[in-house]
mmCIF file of N, CA and C in Angstrom:
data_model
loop_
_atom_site.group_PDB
_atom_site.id
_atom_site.type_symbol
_atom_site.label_atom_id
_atom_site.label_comp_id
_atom_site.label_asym_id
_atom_site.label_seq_id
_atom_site.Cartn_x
_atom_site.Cartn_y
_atom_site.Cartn_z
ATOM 1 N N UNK A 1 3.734 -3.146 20.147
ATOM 2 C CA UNK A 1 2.911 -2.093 19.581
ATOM 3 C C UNK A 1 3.523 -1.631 18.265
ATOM 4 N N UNK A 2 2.678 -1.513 17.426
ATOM 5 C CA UNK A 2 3.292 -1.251 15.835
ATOM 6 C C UNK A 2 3.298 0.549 15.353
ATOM 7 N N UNK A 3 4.133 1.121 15.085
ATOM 8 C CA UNK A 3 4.252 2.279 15.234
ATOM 9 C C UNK A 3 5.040 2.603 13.965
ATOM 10 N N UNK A 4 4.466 3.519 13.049
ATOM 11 C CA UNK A 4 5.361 4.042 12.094
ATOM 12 C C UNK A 4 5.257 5.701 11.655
ATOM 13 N N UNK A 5 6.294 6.059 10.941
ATOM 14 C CA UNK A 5 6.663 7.310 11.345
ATOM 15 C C UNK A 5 7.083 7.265 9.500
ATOM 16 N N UNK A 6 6.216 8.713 9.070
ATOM 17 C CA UNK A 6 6.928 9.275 7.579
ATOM 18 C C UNK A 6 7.492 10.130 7.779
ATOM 19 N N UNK A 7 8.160 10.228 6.862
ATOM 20 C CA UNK A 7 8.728 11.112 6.430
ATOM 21 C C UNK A 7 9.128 11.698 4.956
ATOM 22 N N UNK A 8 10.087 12.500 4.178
ATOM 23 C CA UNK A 8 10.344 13.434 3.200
ATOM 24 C C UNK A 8 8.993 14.427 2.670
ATOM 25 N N UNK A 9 7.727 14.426 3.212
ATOM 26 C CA UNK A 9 7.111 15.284 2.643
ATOM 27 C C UNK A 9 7.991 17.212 2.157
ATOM 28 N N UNK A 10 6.993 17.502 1.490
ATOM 29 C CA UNK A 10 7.722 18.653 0.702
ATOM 30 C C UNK A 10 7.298 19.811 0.135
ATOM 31 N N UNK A 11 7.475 21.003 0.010
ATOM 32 C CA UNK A 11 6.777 21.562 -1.006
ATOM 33 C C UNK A 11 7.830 21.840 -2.391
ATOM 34 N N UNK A 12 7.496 21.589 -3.591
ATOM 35 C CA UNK A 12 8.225 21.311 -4.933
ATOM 36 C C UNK A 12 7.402 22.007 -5.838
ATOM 37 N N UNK A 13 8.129 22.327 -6.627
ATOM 38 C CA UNK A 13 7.565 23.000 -8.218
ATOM 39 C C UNK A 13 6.893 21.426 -9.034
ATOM 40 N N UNK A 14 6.119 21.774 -9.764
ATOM 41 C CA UNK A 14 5.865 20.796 -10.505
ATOM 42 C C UNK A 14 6.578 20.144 -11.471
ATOM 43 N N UNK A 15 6.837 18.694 -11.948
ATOM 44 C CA UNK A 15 7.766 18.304 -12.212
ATOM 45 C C UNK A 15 8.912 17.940 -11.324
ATOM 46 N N UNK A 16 8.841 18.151 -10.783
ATOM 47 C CA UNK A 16 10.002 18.098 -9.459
ATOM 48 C C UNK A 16 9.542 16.333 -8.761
ATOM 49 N N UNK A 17 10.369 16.275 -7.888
ATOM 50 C CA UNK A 17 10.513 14.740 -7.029
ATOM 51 C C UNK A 17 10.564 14.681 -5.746
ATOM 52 N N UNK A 18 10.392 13.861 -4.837
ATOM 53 C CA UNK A 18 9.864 13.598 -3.600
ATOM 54 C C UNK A 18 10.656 12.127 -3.690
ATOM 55 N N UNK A 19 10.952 11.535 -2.176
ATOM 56 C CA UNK A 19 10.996 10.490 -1.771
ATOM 57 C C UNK A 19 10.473 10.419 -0.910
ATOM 58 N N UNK A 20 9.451 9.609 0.069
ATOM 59 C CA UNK A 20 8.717 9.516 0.677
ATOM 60 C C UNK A 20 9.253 8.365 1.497
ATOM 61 N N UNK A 21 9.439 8.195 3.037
ATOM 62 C CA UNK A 21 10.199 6.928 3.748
ATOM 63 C C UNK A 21 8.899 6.545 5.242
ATOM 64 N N UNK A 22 8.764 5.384 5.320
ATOM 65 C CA UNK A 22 7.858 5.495 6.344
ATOM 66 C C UNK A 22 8.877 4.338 7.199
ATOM 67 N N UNK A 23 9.431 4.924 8.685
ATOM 68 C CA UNK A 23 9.734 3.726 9.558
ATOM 69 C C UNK A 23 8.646 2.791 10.354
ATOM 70 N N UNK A 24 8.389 1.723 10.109
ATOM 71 C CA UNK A 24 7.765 0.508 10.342
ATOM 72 C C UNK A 24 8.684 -0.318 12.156
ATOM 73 N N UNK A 25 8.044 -0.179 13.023
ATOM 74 C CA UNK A 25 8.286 -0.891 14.210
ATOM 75 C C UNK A 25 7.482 -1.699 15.268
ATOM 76 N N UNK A 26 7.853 -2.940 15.540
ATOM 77 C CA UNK A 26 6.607 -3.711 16.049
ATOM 78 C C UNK A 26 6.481 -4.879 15.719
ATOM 79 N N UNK A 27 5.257 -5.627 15.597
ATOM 80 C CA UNK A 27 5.524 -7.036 15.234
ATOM 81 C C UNK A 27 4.518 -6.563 13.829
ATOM 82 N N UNK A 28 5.376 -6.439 12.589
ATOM 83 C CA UNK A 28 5.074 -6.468 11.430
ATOM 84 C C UNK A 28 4.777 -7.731 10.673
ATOM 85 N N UNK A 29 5.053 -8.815 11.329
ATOM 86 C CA UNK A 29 5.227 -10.047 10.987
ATOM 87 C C UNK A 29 3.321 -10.557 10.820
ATOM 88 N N UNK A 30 3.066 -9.853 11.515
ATOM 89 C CA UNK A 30 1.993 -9.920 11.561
ATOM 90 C C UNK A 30 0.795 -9.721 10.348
ATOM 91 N N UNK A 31 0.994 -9.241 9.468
ATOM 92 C CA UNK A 31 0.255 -8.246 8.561
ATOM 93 C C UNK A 31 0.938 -8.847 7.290
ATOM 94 N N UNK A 32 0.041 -8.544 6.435
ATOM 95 C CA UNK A 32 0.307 -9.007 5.112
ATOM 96 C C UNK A 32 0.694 -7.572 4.082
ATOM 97 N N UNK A 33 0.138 -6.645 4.316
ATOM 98 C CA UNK A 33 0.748 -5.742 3.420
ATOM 99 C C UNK A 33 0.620 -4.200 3.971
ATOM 100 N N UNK A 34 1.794 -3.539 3.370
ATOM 101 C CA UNK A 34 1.877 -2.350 3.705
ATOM 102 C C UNK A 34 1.266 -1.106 2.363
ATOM 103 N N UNK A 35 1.058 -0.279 2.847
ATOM 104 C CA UNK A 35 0.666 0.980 1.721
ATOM 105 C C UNK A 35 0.821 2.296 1.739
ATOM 106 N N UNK A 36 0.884 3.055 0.423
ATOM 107 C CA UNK A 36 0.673 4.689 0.573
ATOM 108 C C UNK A 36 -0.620 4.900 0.702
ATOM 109 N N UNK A 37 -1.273 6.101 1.050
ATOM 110 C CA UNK A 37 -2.494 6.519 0.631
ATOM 111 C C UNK A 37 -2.553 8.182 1.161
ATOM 112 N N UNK A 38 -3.211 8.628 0.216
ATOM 113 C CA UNK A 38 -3.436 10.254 0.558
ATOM 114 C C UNK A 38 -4.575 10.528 0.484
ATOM 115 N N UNK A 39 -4.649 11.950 1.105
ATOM 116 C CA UNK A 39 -5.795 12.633 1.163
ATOM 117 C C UNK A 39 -5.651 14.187 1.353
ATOM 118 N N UNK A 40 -6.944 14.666 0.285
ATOM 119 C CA UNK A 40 -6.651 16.087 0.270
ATOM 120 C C UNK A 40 -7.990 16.411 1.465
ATOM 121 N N UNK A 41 -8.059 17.110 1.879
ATOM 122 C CA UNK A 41 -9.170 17.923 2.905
ATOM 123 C C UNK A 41 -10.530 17.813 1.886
ATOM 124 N N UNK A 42 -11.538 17.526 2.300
ATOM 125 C CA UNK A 42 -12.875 17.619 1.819
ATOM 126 C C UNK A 42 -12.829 16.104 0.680
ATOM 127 N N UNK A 43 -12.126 15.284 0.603
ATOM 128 C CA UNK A 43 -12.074 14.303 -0.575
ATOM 129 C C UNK A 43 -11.846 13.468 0.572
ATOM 130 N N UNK A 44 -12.226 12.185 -0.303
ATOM 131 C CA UNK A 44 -11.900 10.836 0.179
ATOM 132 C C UNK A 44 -10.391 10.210 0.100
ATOM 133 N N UNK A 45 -10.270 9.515 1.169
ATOM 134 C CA UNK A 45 -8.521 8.936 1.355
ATOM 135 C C UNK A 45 -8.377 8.368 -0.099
ATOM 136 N N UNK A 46 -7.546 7.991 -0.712
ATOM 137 C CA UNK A 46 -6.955 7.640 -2.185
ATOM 138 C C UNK A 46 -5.580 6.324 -2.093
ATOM 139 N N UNK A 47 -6.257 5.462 -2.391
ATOM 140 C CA UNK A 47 -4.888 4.326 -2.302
ATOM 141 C C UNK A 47 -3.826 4.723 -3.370
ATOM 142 N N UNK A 48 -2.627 5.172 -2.806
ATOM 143 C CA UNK A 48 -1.779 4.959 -4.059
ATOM 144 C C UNK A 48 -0.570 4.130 -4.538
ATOM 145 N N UNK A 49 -0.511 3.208 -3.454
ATOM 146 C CA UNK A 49 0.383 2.314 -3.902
ATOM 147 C C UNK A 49 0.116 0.652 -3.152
ATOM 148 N N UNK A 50 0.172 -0.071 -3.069
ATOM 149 C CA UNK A 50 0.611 -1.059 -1.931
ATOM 150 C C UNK A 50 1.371 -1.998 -1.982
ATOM 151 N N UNK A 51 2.053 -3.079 -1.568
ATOM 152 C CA UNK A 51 3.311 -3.883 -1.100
ATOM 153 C C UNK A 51 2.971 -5.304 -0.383
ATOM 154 N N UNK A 52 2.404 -6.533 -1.393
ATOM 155 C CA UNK A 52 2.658 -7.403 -0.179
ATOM 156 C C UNK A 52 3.770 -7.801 0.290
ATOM 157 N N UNK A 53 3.661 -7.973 1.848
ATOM 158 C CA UNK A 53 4.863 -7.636 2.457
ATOM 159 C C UNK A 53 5.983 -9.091 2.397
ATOM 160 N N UNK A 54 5.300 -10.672 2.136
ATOM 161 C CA UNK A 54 5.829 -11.759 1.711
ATOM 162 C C UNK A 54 6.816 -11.872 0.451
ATOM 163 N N UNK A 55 6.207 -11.484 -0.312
ATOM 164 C CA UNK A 55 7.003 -11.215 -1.816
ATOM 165 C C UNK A 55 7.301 -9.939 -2.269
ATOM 166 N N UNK A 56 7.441 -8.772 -1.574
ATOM 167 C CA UNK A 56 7.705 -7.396 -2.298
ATOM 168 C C UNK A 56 7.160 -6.669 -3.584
ATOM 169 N N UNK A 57 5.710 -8.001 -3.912
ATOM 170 C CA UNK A 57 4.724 -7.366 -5.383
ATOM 171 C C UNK A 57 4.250 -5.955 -5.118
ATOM 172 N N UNK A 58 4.542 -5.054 -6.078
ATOM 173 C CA UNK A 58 4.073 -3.886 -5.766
ATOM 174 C C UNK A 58 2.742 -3.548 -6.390
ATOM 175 N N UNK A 59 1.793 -2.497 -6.118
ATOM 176 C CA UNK A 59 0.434 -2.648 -6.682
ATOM 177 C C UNK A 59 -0.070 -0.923 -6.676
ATOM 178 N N UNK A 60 -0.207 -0.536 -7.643
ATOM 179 C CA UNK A 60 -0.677 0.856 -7.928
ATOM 180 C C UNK A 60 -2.281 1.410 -7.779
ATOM 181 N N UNK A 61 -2.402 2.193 -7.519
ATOM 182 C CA UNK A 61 -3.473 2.789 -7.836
ATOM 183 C C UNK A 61 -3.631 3.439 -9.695
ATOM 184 N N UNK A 62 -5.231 3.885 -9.694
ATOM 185 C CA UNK A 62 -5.204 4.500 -10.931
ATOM 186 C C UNK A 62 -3.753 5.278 -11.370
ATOM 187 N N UNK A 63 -3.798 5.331 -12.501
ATOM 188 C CA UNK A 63 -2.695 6.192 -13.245
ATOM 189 C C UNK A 63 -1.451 6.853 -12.422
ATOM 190 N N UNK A 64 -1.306 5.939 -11.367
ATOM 191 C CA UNK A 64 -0.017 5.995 -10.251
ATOM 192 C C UNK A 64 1.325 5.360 -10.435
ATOM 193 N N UNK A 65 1.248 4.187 -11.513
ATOM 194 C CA UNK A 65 2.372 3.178 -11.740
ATOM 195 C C UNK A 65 3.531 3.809 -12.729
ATOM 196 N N UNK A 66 3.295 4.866 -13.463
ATOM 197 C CA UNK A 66 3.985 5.902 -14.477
ATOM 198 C C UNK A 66 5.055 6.618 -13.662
ATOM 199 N N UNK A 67 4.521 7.287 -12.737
ATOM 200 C CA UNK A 67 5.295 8.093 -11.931
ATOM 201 C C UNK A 67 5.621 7.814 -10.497
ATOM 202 N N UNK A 68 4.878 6.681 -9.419
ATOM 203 C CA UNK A 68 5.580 6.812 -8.469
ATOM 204 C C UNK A 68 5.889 4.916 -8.357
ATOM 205 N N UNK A 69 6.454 4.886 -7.688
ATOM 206 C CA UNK A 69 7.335 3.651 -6.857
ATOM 207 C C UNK A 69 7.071 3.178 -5.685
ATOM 208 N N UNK A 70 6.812 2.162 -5.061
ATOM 209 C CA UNK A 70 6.681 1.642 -4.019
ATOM 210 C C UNK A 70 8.097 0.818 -3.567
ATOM 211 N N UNK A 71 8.292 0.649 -2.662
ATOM 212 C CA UNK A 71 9.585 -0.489 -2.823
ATOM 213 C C UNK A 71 9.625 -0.341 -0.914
ATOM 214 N N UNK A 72 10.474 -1.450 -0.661
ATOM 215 C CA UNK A 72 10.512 -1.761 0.609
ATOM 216 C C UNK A 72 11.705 -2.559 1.260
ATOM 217 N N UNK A 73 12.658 -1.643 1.953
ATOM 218 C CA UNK A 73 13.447 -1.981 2.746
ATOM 219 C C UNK A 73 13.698 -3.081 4.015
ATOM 220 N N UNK A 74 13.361 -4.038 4.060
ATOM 221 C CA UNK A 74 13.231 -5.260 5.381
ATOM 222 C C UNK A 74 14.220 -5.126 6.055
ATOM 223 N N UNK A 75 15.154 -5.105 5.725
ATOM 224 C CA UNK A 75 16.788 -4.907 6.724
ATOM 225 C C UNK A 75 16.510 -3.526 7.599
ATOM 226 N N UNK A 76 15.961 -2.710 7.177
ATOM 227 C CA UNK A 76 15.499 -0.865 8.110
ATOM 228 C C UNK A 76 14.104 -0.496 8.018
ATOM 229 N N UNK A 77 13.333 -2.011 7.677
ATOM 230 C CA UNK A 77 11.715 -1.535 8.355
ATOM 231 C C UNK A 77 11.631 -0.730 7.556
ATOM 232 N N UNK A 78 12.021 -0.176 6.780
ATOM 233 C CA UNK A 78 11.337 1.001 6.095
ATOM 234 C C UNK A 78 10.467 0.845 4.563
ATOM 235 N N UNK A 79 9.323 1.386 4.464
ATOM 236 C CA UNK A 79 8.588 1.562 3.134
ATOM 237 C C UNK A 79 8.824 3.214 2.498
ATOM 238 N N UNK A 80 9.244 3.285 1.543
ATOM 239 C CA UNK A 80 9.352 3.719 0.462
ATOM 240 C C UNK A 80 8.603 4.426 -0.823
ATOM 241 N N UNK A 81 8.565 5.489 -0.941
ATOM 242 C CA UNK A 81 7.479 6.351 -1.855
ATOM 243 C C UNK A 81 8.304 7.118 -2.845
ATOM 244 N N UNK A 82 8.922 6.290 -3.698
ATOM 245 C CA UNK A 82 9.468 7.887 -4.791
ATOM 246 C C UNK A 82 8.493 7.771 -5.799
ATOM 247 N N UNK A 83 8.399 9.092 -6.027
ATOM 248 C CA UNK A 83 7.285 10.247 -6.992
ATOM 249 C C UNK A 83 7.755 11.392 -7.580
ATOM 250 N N UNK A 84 7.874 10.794 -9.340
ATOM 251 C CA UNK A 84 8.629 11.777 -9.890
ATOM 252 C C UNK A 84 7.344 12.748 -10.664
ATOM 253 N N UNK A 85 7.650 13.261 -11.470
ATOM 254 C CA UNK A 85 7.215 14.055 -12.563
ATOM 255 C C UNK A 85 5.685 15.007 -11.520
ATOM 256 N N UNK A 86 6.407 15.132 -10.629
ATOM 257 C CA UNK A 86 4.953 16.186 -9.445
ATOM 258 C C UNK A 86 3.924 16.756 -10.366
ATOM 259 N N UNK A 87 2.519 16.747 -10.139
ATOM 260 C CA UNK A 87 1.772 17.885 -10.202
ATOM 261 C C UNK A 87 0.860 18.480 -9.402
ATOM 262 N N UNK A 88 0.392 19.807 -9.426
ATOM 263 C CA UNK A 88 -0.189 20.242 -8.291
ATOM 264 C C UNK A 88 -1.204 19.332 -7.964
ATOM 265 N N UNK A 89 -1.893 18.356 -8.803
ATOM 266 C CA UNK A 89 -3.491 17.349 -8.011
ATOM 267 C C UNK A 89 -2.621 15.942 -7.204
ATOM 268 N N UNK A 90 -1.217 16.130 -7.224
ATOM 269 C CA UNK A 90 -0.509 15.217 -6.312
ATOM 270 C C UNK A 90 -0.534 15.995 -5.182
ATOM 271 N N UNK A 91 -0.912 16.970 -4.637
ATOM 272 C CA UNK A 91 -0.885 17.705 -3.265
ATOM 273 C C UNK A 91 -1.695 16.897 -2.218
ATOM 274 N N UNK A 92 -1.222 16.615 -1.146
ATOM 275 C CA UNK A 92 -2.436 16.210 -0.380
ATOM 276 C C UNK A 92 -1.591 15.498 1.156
ATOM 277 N N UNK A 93 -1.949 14.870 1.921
ATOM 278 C CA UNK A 93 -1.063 13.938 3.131
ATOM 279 C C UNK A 93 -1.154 12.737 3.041
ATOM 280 N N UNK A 94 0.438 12.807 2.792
ATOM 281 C CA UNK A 94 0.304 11.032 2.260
ATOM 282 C C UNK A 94 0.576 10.292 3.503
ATOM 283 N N UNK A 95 0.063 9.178 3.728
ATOM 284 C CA UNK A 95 0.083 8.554 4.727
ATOM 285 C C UNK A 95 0.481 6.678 4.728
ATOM 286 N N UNK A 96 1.341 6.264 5.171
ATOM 287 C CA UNK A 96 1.412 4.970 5.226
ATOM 288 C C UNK A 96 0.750 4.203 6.384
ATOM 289 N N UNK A 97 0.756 3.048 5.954
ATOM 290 C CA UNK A 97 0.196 2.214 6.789
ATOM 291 C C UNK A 97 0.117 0.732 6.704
ATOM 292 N N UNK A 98 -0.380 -0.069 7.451
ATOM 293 C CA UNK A 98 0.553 -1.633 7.913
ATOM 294 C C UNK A 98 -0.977 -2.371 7.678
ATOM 295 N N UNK A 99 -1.290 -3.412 7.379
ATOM 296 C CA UNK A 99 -2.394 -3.845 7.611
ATOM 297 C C UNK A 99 -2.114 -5.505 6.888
ATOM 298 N N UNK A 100 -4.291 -5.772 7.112
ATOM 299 C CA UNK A 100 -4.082 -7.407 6.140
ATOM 300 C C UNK A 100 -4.506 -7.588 4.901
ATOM 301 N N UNK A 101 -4.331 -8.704 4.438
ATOM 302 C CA UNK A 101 -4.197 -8.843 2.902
ATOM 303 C C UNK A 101 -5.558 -8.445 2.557
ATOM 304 N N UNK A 102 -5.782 -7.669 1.601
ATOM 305 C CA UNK A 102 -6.515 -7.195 0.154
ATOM 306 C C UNK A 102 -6.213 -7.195 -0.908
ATOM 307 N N UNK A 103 -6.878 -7.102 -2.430
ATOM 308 C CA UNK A 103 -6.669 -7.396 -3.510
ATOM 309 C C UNK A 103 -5.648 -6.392 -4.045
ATOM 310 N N UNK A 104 -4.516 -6.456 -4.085
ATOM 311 C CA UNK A 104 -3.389 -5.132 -4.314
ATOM 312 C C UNK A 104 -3.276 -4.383 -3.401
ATOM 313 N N UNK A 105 -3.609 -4.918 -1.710
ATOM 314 C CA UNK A 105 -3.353 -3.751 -1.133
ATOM 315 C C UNK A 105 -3.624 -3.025 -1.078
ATOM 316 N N UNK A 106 -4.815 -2.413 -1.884
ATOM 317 C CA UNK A 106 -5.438 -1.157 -1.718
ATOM 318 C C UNK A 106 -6.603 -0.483 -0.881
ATOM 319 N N UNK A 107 -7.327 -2.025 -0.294
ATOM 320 C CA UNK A 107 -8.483 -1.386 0.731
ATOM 321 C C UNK A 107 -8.162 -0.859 1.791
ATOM 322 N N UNK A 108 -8.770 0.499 2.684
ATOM 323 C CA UNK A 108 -7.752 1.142 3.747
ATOM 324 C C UNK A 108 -8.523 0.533 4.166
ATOM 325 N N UNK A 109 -9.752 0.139 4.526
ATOM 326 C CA UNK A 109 -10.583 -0.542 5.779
ATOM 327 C C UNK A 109 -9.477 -1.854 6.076
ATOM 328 N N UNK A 110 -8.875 -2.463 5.377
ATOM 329 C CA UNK A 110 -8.037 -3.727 5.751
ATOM 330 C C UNK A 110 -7.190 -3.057 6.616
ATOM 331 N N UNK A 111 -6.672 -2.115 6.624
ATOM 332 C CA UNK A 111 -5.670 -1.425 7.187
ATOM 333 C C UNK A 111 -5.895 -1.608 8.697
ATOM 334 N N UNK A 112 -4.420 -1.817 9.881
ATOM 335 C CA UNK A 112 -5.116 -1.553 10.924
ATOM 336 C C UNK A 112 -4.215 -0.507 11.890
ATOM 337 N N UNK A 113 -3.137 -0.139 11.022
ATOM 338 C CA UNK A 113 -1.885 1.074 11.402
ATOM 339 C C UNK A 113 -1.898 1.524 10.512
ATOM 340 N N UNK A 114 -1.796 3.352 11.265
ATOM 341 C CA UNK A 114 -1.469 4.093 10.124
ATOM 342 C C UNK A 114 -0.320 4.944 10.667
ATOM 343 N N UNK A 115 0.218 5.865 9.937
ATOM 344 C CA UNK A 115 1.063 6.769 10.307
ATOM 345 C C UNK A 115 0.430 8.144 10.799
ATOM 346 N N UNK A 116 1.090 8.982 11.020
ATOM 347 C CA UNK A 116 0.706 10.481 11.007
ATOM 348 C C UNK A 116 0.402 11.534 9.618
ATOM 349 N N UNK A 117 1.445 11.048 8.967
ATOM 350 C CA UNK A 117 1.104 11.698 7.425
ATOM 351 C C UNK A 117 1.968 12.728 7.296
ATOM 352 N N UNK A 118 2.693 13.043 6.195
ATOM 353 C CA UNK A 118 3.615 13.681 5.757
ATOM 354 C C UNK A 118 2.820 14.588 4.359
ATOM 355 N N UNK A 119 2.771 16.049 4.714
ATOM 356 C CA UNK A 119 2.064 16.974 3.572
ATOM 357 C C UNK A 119 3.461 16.771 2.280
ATOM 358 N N UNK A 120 2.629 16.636 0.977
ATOM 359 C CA UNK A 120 3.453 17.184 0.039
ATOM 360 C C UNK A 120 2.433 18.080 -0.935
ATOM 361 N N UNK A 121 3.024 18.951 -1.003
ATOM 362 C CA UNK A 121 2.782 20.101 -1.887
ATOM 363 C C UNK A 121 3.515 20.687 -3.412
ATOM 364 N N UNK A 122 2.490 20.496 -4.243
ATOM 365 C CA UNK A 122 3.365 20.967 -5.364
ATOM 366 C C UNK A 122 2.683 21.860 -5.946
ATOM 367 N N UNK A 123 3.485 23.375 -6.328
ATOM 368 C CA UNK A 123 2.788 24.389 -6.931
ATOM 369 C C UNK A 123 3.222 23.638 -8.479
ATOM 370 N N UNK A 124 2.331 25.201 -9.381
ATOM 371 C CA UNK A 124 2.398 24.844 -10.776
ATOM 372 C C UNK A 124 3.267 26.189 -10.688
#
């Protein structure tokens, strides 16, 4: 059973930084790529990063590749979210998740694990 767990959500001043860690357990072997994605209440989920999981290519969403990072740990299962330069329309629950191949990783319908979701919050 594939099970993952985030963590570092936050609340931060703007400008400020976050690392974001999701533990990955199970037969991952399975799946072709992993991802961030958030969502604020009343809006639609938002891809913001993804990872195929064969070669470690990382893949951004809109105007996401400036400021945050994807990267991925194989030795500790773990995926990876640093996000620098915060602003308050980065607020929302970011959520990882395990799934199969799409074009950058970004379709959540490919998705077939997700996490629980970790709030980050940034005032102005």
């Amino acid at each position: 059973q594939v099970q993952l767990a985030e963590s570092g959500g936050a609340s931060v001043q703007a400008g400020g930084s976050l690392n974001l860690s999701c533990v990955v357990s199970g037969r991952t072997y399975l799946y072709a790529c992993m991802g961030w994605f958030r969502q604020v209440p009343g809006k639609e989920r938002e891809a913001v990063a993804g990872l195929y999981i064969r070669d470690n290519t990382p893949y951004y969403g809109d105007s996401k590749q400036d400021r945050f990072r994807i990267s991925r740990d194989a030795a500790e299962n773990t995926l990876h979210l640093q996000m620098v330069k915060l602003n308050p329309e980065d607020t929302a629950v970011y959520t990882c998740a395990l799934g199969h191949s799409s074009p950058g990783c970004m379709e959540a319908d490919r998705y077939e694990h997700w996490g629980q979701g970790t709030q980050v919050t940034v005032s102005s």
